[in-house]
């Protein structure tokens, strides 16, 4: 929002989610710490990079301690370094919420997630523990490409 | 959003100083200079003219806030009611709008302080409703159009609505009343026409509906469809209400009371606004009435400051807080002149000469002006007629007046009765 700092932006969202103004201000700082943006709390949102904006968006999503966190293509448009940074933040996120991530980036899938649903042609191709899905990848494959390989294996099996 | 930041990022904050200056200048140059003193209806009506500037500011600021909310996706993400979020964003806009309105009404209250009654609450209510309506229009534009386009369209549309339509000859007079700010300057015997107030209210409600849908609707298409249906209907309805109105949206005021006891044979009916000037006004009314009666004019013995009420009374268009020795005779002159000349007279058949001579005679007879002072301001022919007229006996002068007054309702440019040299009073026939 034009004219706001990072903390003000997140606090505004906290207020919009139902917190009172005083609590929203403190919640904003807590959420920014969770996404490693606390040091930029007083910077104008207009001066942020794409990755930083994405992290502010994440902070807005968790500021009110939701029960379910839905992230739709959270790493889309980010360069590889920013994607890795975002994934690390997601991995380190201190939240009791159920996190649901939808993505086309197979690299986003990791042991971090308890289960995975794979959609193919509008149907559920796989639903189960992430470890079992990743085990579909051929042995010896590049660990960083395991998810992609597992997905290819799944498609071949159908 | 924290209070300080809300105010700093609001367009209203930055527009407030020039707005307040413009409102003050408008009232100093126009309202305080030309409006009737001592009458609250006038003060309120003139104060409402500032809506032209306040409305533009309010709409622009609302558009700005709506654009910000739209681009931030806040309304889609909020757990609070959208109205609550929008209302919080509009706090500076509303405060500045109210402050400017209060300034305008406060300044013009100086015209009427001490007069009976108080500000016209119906005019003020319509004023505020009209501002709410234009604020909603600003919201509509901000939610529907891209940011830069919305501000430009808002500025153009409100400028057109408030400043072009009322002033440009191409637009019918009645259209200006839909904005709620062009209520004229009612004289003490008038009030603002309820139709103008109703039409402005209806227009405001239409605009408010459109703005409300823009806030609540999930998609732009629905907003546009509703706007396309609601706005033309309300504007058409409001237009039908005000179409009969002319350049002066006023109607006769009712409720005048007459004295129980006549004064020198005259029953006087004065508005409460004249109470404090009564001791000064009444003797001048009595003297002037007696003067014209002595000239043979058959005037009603009931004299009223209310137009058309009581029915058979002589109406005096008096204004409060003016010098009685000037305004009372002038009021007699005005009421003894005919209301209007025929519009259909061809140029050379217009009774202008009769008009000038009758008017001149009334001015002299009322005591408002001396014939020697007046003569240099008249054309040669009128001056000659006047000189011959004042030499006639008073009763003959009165007869001359009563013979020529009806002529002013015809197209007779040079009636036989005009030249006093050729006029034969009844007693001489």
XYZ file of C-alpha atoms in Angstrom:
587
model
C 0.000 0.000 0.000
C 1.357 3.379 -1.031
C 3.214 5.277 1.647
C 3.566 2.530 4.245
C 6.639 0.961 5.757
C 7.033 -2.793 5.958
C 5.901 -2.964 9.567
C 2.958 -0.629 8.931
C 1.887 -2.769 5.987
C 1.904 -5.961 8.035
C 0.259 -4.266 10.998
C -2.497 -2.970 8.734
C -3.156 -6.509 7.588
C -3.204 -7.679 11.183
C -5.812 -5.032 11.979
C -7.821 -6.046 8.921
C -7.731 -9.619 10.185
C -9.365 -8.499 13.432
C -6.590 -7.512 15.833
C -6.775 -4.232 17.661
C -4.271 -1.569 16.704
C -1.908 -2.029 19.630
C -1.703 -5.817 19.258
C -1.398 -5.503 15.485
C 1.712 -3.364 15.853
C 3.453 -5.961 18.022
C 2.199 -8.898 15.960
C 3.662 -7.278 12.856
C 7.151 -7.224 14.317
C 6.844 -10.831 15.439
C 5.725 -11.922 11.982
C 8.556 -9.986 10.337
C 11.075 -11.713 12.602
C 9.656 -15.052 11.535
C 10.389 -14.259 7.878
C 13.765 -12.556 8.512
C 12.462 -9.099 7.595
C 12.647 -7.417 10.995
C 15.712 -5.398 10.046
C 13.749 -3.841 7.163
C 10.682 -3.033 9.260
C 11.024 0.724 8.756
C 11.762 0.589 5.035
C 9.124 1.719 2.564
C 7.463 -1.223 0.822
C 8.112 0.472 -2.498
C 11.842 -0.015 -2.043
C 11.734 -3.804 -1.583
C 12.951 -6.424 -4.027
C 10.677 -9.123 -5.365
C 11.886 -11.666 -2.846
C 11.540 -9.251 0.024
C 8.018 -8.398 -1.051
C 7.221 -12.090 -1.101
C 8.450 -12.422 2.457
C 6.346 -9.429 3.520
C 3.388 -11.163 1.924
C 4.164 -14.241 3.972
C 4.395 -12.131 7.106
C 0.959 -10.673 6.286
C -0.383 -14.177 5.980
C 0.909 -15.400 9.346
C 0.591 -12.225 11.418
C -2.788 -13.194 12.818
C -1.729 -16.782 13.605
C -4.049 -18.523 11.192
C -5.070 -22.124 11.618
C -4.520 -22.849 7.950
C -1.923 -21.142 5.773
C -2.523 -21.435 2.053
C 0.400 -20.445 -0.174
C -0.370 -20.308 -3.881
C 2.779 -20.474 -6.035
C 4.853 -18.777 -3.335
C 8.124 -18.952 -5.308
C 6.752 -18.039 -8.737
C 8.681 -15.188 -10.332
C 11.620 -15.451 -7.946
C 15.137 -16.105 -9.099
C 16.866 -19.280 -7.814
C 18.595 -17.505 -4.942
C 15.354 -15.920 -3.814
C 13.552 -19.257 -4.144
C 16.098 -20.952 -1.934
C 15.859 -18.157 0.610
C 12.090 -18.422 0.646
C 12.180 -22.191 1.057
C 14.553 -21.822 3.983
C 12.174 -19.381 5.606
C 9.301 -21.723 5.059
C 11.312 -24.518 6.593
C 12.164 -22.421 9.624
C 8.724 -20.894 10.002
C 7.551 -21.150 13.564
C 3.878 -21.740 13.150
C 1.347 -24.225 14.384
C -0.774 -23.633 11.316
C -1.485 -26.286 8.748
C 0.474 -25.113 5.722
C -0.873 -25.890 2.275
C 1.392 -25.001 -0.644
C 0.341 -25.212 -4.278
C 3.166 -25.061 -6.765
C 4.382 -26.003 -10.202
C 7.967 -25.870 -8.962
C 8.936 -29.447 -8.150
C 11.996 -28.017 -6.420
C 9.663 -26.610 -3.761
C 8.837 -30.112 -2.595
C 11.007 -31.407 0.195
C 10.952 -33.470 3.382
C 9.580 -30.365 5.038
C 6.097 -31.298 3.929
C 4.310 -34.190 5.630
C 2.258 -35.169 2.636
C 1.838 -34.317 -1.016
C -1.019 -34.379 -3.475
C -0.090 -34.574 -7.149
C -2.679 -33.515 -9.680
C -2.454 -34.751 -13.256
C -5.040 -34.025 -15.915
C -7.340 -32.674 -13.229
C -7.221 -35.840 -11.203
C -5.373 -36.899 -8.097
C -2.351 -38.817 -9.298
C -0.856 -39.321 -5.881
C -1.816 -38.558 -2.279
C 0.380 -39.712 0.500
C 3.509 -39.153 2.573
C 6.136 -37.037 0.891
C 8.890 -39.552 1.651
C 7.022 -42.297 -0.205
C 6.504 -40.020 -3.187
C 10.143 -39.045 -3.321
C 11.076 -42.745 -3.126
C 9.517 -43.148 -6.586
C 12.581 -41.424 -8.026
C 15.139 -43.846 -9.500
C 18.063 -44.644 -7.176
C 21.143 -42.632 -7.824
C 19.305 -39.622 -9.215
C 20.485 -36.157 -8.319
C 18.984 -35.500 -4.847
C 18.016 -31.988 -5.858
C 15.938 -33.361 -8.722
C 14.274 -36.156 -6.809
C 10.840 -34.604 -6.851
C 10.991 -34.043 -10.589
C 12.163 -37.573 -11.181
C 9.474 -38.978 -8.911
C 6.866 -36.973 -10.801
C 8.157 -38.343 -14.131
C 8.042 -41.874 -12.757
C 4.461 -41.302 -11.605
C 3.400 -40.143 -15.038
C 5.017 -43.167 -16.679
C 3.153 -45.499 -14.330
C -0.261 -44.034 -15.249
C -2.940 1.775 10.166
C -1.541 4.110 12.772
C -3.302 7.443 13.055
C -0.336 9.585 12.127
C 0.473 7.509 9.054
C -3.187 7.425 8.003
C -3.282 11.195 7.980
C 0.111 11.579 6.315
C -0.800 9.251 3.451
C -4.272 10.640 2.907
C -4.851 13.010 -0.002
C -7.337 14.912 2.155
C -4.571 16.078 4.465
C -2.697 17.763 1.640
C -5.793 19.209 0.015
C -7.127 20.601 3.292
C -5.164 23.881 3.393
C -6.052 25.085 -0.126
C -9.616 23.847 0.348
C -10.144 25.793 3.563
C -8.673 28.893 1.950
C -10.967 28.550 -1.051
C -14.024 28.095 1.159
C -13.085 31.151 3.190
C -12.478 33.281 0.096
C -15.742 32.146 -1.488
C -17.697 33.156 1.574
C -15.875 36.429 2.054
C -16.306 37.504 -1.543
C -19.792 36.212 -2.209
C -21.663 34.851 0.776
C -20.924 37.537 3.303
C -21.179 40.288 0.710
C -24.386 39.518 -1.128
C -26.572 37.424 1.115
C -29.532 38.652 3.141
C -28.647 39.411 6.725
C -30.628 38.355 9.726
C -32.203 35.251 8.157
C -30.911 31.767 8.875
C -32.297 30.157 5.720
C -30.136 32.446 3.581
C -27.052 31.846 5.676
C -27.462 28.088 5.347
C -28.276 28.218 1.634
C -25.276 30.407 0.823
C -23.012 28.263 2.981
C -23.999 25.202 0.984
C -22.445 26.721 -2.145
C -19.037 25.725 -0.820
C -19.987 22.147 -1.622
C -18.520 22.776 -5.074
C -15.023 22.845 -3.626
C -15.573 20.484 -0.721
C -17.224 17.903 -2.964
C -14.309 17.862 -5.385
C -11.834 17.353 -2.538
C -13.923 14.652 -0.877
C -14.359 12.736 -4.120
C -10.681 12.942 -5.050
C -9.609 11.776 -1.637
C -12.103 8.910 -1.668
C -10.854 7.840 -5.088
C -7.310 7.882 -3.800
C -8.158 5.698 -0.812
C -10.217 3.290 -2.894
C -7.365 2.938 -5.386
C -4.970 2.102 -2.585
C -7.314 -0.450 -1.085
C -7.934 -1.995 -4.464
C -4.271 -2.299 -5.419
C -3.377 -3.721 -1.997
C -6.119 -6.368 -2.197
C -7.058 -5.437 1.336
C -10.806 -5.883 0.965
C -10.346 -9.425 -0.327
C -8.136 -10.315 2.636
C -10.001 -8.673 5.468
C -11.883 -10.411 8.250
C -13.553 -7.157 9.157
C -16.583 -5.910 7.258
C -15.470 -4.072 4.090
C -17.410 -0.992 5.191
C -15.347 -0.965 8.374
C -12.075 -1.039 6.463
C -13.233 1.622 4.001
C -14.602 3.812 6.789
C -11.278 3.659 8.635
C -9.446 4.643 5.458
C -11.801 7.577 4.919
C -11.451 9.143 8.364
C -9.183 11.995 7.180
C -11.432 12.611 4.165
C -14.554 12.821 6.293
C -12.897 14.975 8.954
C -11.571 17.475 6.415
C -14.907 17.508 4.589
C -16.795 18.160 7.818
C -14.297 20.812 8.873
C -14.679 22.654 5.591
C -18.468 22.412 5.809
C -18.381 23.674 9.373
C -16.134 26.532 8.298
C -18.530 27.547 5.551
C -21.626 27.381 7.734
C -19.802 28.971 10.639
C -18.626 31.932 8.575
C -22.066 32.578 7.167
C -23.693 32.149 10.545
C -22.259 35.611 11.144
C -24.988 36.879 8.812
C -27.737 35.570 11.005
C -26.405 35.520 14.545
C -29.010 37.015 16.823
C -31.862 36.226 14.455
C -34.617 33.976 15.723
C -34.323 30.288 15.001
C -31.109 28.673 13.878
C -29.350 27.118 10.901
C -31.604 25.337 8.471
C -31.123 21.734 9.488
C -32.747 20.420 6.322
C -30.310 22.372 4.142
C -27.412 21.186 6.271
C -28.661 17.592 6.119
C -28.954 17.739 2.334
C -25.503 19.319 2.176
C -23.993 16.443 4.152
C -25.925 13.814 2.192
C -24.716 15.338 -1.053
C -21.133 15.158 0.209
C -21.660 11.541 1.214
C -22.974 10.854 -2.254
C -20.017 12.407 -4.023
C -17.659 10.604 -1.655
C -19.319 7.356 -2.727
C -18.832 8.378 -6.367
C -15.135 8.779 -5.631
C -15.043 5.312 -4.071
C -16.778 3.859 -7.098
C -14.214 5.336 -9.470
C -11.313 4.219 -7.282
C -12.517 0.620 -7.128
C -13.480 0.341 -10.776
C -10.791 2.204 -12.697
C -6.988 1.908 -12.753
C -5.377 4.319 -10.254
C -4.117 7.109 -12.494
C -7.222 7.022 -14.657
C -9.557 7.027 -11.653
C -8.105 10.245 -10.236
C -8.270 11.993 -13.601
C -11.832 10.874 -14.213
C -12.807 11.895 -10.698
C -11.382 15.370 -11.098
C -12.968 15.850 -14.502
C -16.375 14.527 -13.506
C -16.662 16.493 -10.271
C -15.379 19.687 -11.890
C -17.997 19.230 -14.576
C -20.722 18.445 -12.043
C -20.079 21.326 -9.693
C -18.580 24.075 -11.811
C -19.472 23.590 -15.469
C -23.112 22.495 -15.295
C -24.284 25.352 -13.033
C -22.469 27.988 -15.045
C -22.738 26.990 -18.679
C -25.684 28.166 -20.737
C -25.803 24.843 -22.576
C -27.224 23.067 -19.562
C -30.772 23.486 -18.297
C -31.037 25.512 -15.112
C -32.670 22.758 -13.103
C -29.740 20.377 -13.568
C -27.641 22.349 -11.088
C -29.981 21.503 -8.236
C -29.050 17.837 -8.288
C -25.663 18.585 -6.704
C -27.196 19.970 -3.513
C -25.221 23.170 -3.421
C -26.978 25.673 -5.636
C -29.870 26.751 -3.468
C -29.749 30.455 -4.212
C -30.147 33.115 -1.541
C -33.700 33.071 -0.180
C -35.078 36.399 0.891
C -36.857 36.525 4.227
C -40.216 35.825 2.577
C -38.856 32.691 0.909
C -37.484 29.272 1.769
C -35.500 26.844 -0.346
C -37.758 24.879 -2.627
C -38.300 21.413 -1.129
C -38.096 19.950 -4.603
C -34.497 21.086 -4.963
C -33.667 19.505 -1.614
C -35.494 16.281 -2.455
C -33.826 15.947 -5.840
C -30.390 16.471 -4.321
C -31.191 13.843 -1.691
C -32.316 11.340 -4.298
C -29.184 11.941 -6.354
C -27.012 11.471 -3.286
C -28.745 8.206 -2.435
C -28.174 6.954 -5.971
C -24.487 7.796 -5.789
C -24.247 6.227 -2.343
C -25.769 2.994 -3.633
C -23.248 2.809 -6.422
C -20.352 3.428 -4.048
C -21.669 0.846 -1.580
C -21.892 -1.805 -4.279
C -18.344 -0.972 -5.367
C -17.163 -1.667 -1.819
C -19.161 -4.854 -1.331
C -19.109 -6.439 -4.763
C -16.577 -9.121 -5.445
C -16.122 -8.183 -9.058
C -16.059 -5.073 -11.153
C -18.607 -6.312 -13.629
C -21.307 -6.532 -11.008
C -20.443 -3.047 -9.802
C -20.684 -1.621 -13.286
C -23.984 -3.344 -13.993
C -25.529 -1.974 -10.809
C -24.182 1.498 -11.522
C -25.549 1.409 -15.049
C -28.991 0.583 -13.658
C -29.149 2.675 -10.499
C -27.546 5.935 -11.564
C -29.649 6.714 -14.634
C -32.820 5.838 -12.707
C -32.058 8.087 -9.753
C -30.831 10.929 -11.930
C -33.917 10.657 -14.088
C -36.174 10.639 -11.036
C -34.379 13.582 -9.476
C -34.496 15.483 -12.759
C -38.234 15.011 -13.043
C -38.639 16.541 -9.615
C -36.648 19.697 -10.384
C -37.540 20.247 -14.027
C -40.243 22.826 -13.220
C -37.761 24.975 -11.293
C -36.259 28.133 -12.765
C -33.147 30.081 -11.802
C -34.462 30.728 -8.286
C -35.158 27.540 -6.362
C -37.281 29.187 -3.695
C -40.903 29.057 -2.654
C -42.964 31.444 -0.559
C -42.448 31.075 3.157
C -45.497 30.281 5.247
C -46.494 30.941 8.810
C -46.384 34.719 9.088
C -48.393 36.154 11.978
C -50.244 39.460 11.989
C -50.580 41.905 14.851
C -53.788 41.714 16.842
C -53.942 45.478 17.244
C -53.823 47.768 14.180
C -51.335 50.624 14.158
C -52.881 53.819 12.803
C -55.451 51.741 11.008
C -52.887 49.348 9.534
C -52.665 45.659 10.361
C -49.039 44.668 10.156
C -47.752 41.179 9.487
C -44.031 40.863 10.088
C -41.678 37.908 10.320
C -39.941 37.180 13.634
C -36.705 38.385 12.013
C -38.069 41.939 12.160
C -38.769 41.905 15.860
C -35.627 43.733 16.854
C -36.112 46.385 14.119
C -39.799 46.787 14.767
C -39.658 50.141 16.523
C -37.774 51.562 13.558
C -39.740 49.903 10.750
C -43.347 50.380 11.809
C -43.446 54.205 11.782
C -41.870 54.315 8.312
C -44.396 51.791 7.015
C -47.257 53.815 8.441
C -45.923 57.111 7.047
C -45.244 55.757 3.569
C -48.610 54.033 3.396
C -50.318 57.255 4.432
C -48.384 59.210 1.772
C -49.523 57.000 -1.051
C -53.065 56.962 0.282
C -53.057 60.742 0.268
C -52.150 60.575 -3.393
C -55.341 58.675 -3.970
C -53.986 55.141 -4.189
C -56.394 52.589 -2.805
C -54.004 50.400 -0.813
C -54.998 47.467 1.410
C -54.959 48.222 5.123
C -53.170 44.965 5.826
C -49.463 45.208 5.122
C -47.410 42.021 5.125
C -43.770 41.109 4.788
C -44.899 37.707 3.533
C -45.469 37.323 -0.188
C -48.992 36.244 -0.936
C -49.934 35.883 2.718
C -52.393 37.012 3.944
C -54.131 36.885 0.596
C -55.399 40.454 0.263
C -52.503 42.144 1.983
C -50.102 44.626 0.465
C -46.814 42.771 0.236
C -43.684 44.665 1.242
C -40.451 42.936 0.189
C -38.558 43.986 3.289
C -35.218 42.585 4.399
C -34.175 42.542 8.060
C -31.230 44.493 9.413
C -31.452 47.252 6.836
C -32.108 50.974 7.167
C -35.855 51.367 7.455
C -35.937 54.887 6.012
C -34.472 53.488 2.774
C -35.770 49.961 2.489
C -39.370 50.576 3.479
C -39.998 53.179 0.757
C -38.071 51.001 -1.699
C -40.302 48.078 -0.761
C -43.384 50.165 -1.483
C -41.945 51.156 -4.846
C -41.176 47.546 -5.709
C -44.576 46.254 -4.768
C -46.429 49.061 -6.555
C -44.578 48.343 -9.789
C -46.070 45.539 -11.867
C -44.428 42.148 -11.483
C -43.319 41.649 -15.060
C -43.525 43.217 -18.461
C -44.884 41.230 -21.394
C -42.064 39.340 -23.065
C -43.720 39.246 -26.432
C -43.514 42.952 -27.164
C -41.536 43.814 -30.307
C -38.542 46.091 -29.556
C -40.050 49.401 -30.534
C -43.389 48.605 -28.957
C -42.015 47.909 -25.482
C -43.515 50.127 -22.748
C -40.082 51.186 -21.481
C -40.957 54.864 -21.376
C -44.020 54.213 -19.268
C -41.999 51.936 -17.035
C -39.344 54.574 -16.418
C -41.853 57.321 -15.725
C -44.004 55.259 -13.354
C -40.933 54.086 -11.519
C -39.559 57.604 -11.218
C -42.849 58.891 -9.855
C -43.002 56.135 -7.256
C -39.452 56.850 -6.117
C -40.212 60.531 -5.634
C -43.595 60.024 -4.013
C -42.288 57.437 -1.547
C -39.790 59.977 -0.313
C -36.872 57.786 -1.232
C -35.335 60.342 -3.543
C -35.831 64.007 -4.348
C -36.997 64.917 -7.859
C -33.983 67.204 -8.327
C -31.601 64.346 -7.470
C -33.432 61.940 -9.717
C -33.847 64.105 -12.795
C -30.214 63.924 -13.995
C -30.401 60.121 -14.039
C -33.410 60.038 -16.369
C -33.591 60.376 -20.126
C -34.947 63.673 -21.479
C -38.445 62.470 -22.194
C -38.918 60.743 -18.857
C -37.563 63.760 -16.993
C -39.984 66.026 -18.839
C -42.902 63.731 -17.990
C -41.852 63.632 -14.358
C -41.600 67.424 -14.133
C -45.119 67.847 -15.503
C -46.431 65.036 -13.305
C -45.292 66.434 -9.972
C -46.980 69.719 -10.764
C -50.379 68.038 -10.840
C -52.445 67.886 -7.667
C -51.713 64.776 -5.563
C -55.020 63.120 -6.371
C -54.415 63.670 -10.073
C -50.979 62.130 -9.765
C -52.558 59.111 -8.116
C -55.064 58.846 -10.939
C -52.275 59.102 -13.480
C -50.473 56.232 -11.763
C -53.563 54.041 -11.696
C -54.223 54.771 -15.368
C -50.699 53.924 -16.427
C -49.925 50.938 -14.264
C -52.126 48.598 -16.359
C -50.453 49.922 -19.508
C -47.285 48.207 -18.385
C -49.014 44.907 -19.042
C -49.488 45.784 -22.720
C -47.165 46.526 -25.618
C -48.146 50.145 -25.826
C -44.979 52.201 -26.269
C -46.614 55.622 -26.087
C -50.070 55.427 -24.534
C -52.374 58.434 -24.481
C -52.274 58.451 -20.693
C -48.482 58.752 -20.409
C -47.800 62.454 -20.942
C -49.140 64.316 -17.902
C -49.660 67.351 -20.117
C -52.289 65.419 -22.012
C -53.709 63.627 -18.992
C -57.097 64.770 -17.739
C -57.948 63.718 -14.188
C -61.491 62.537 -13.527
C -62.553 65.606 -11.606
C -61.665 67.768 -14.577
C -63.578 65.740 -17.160
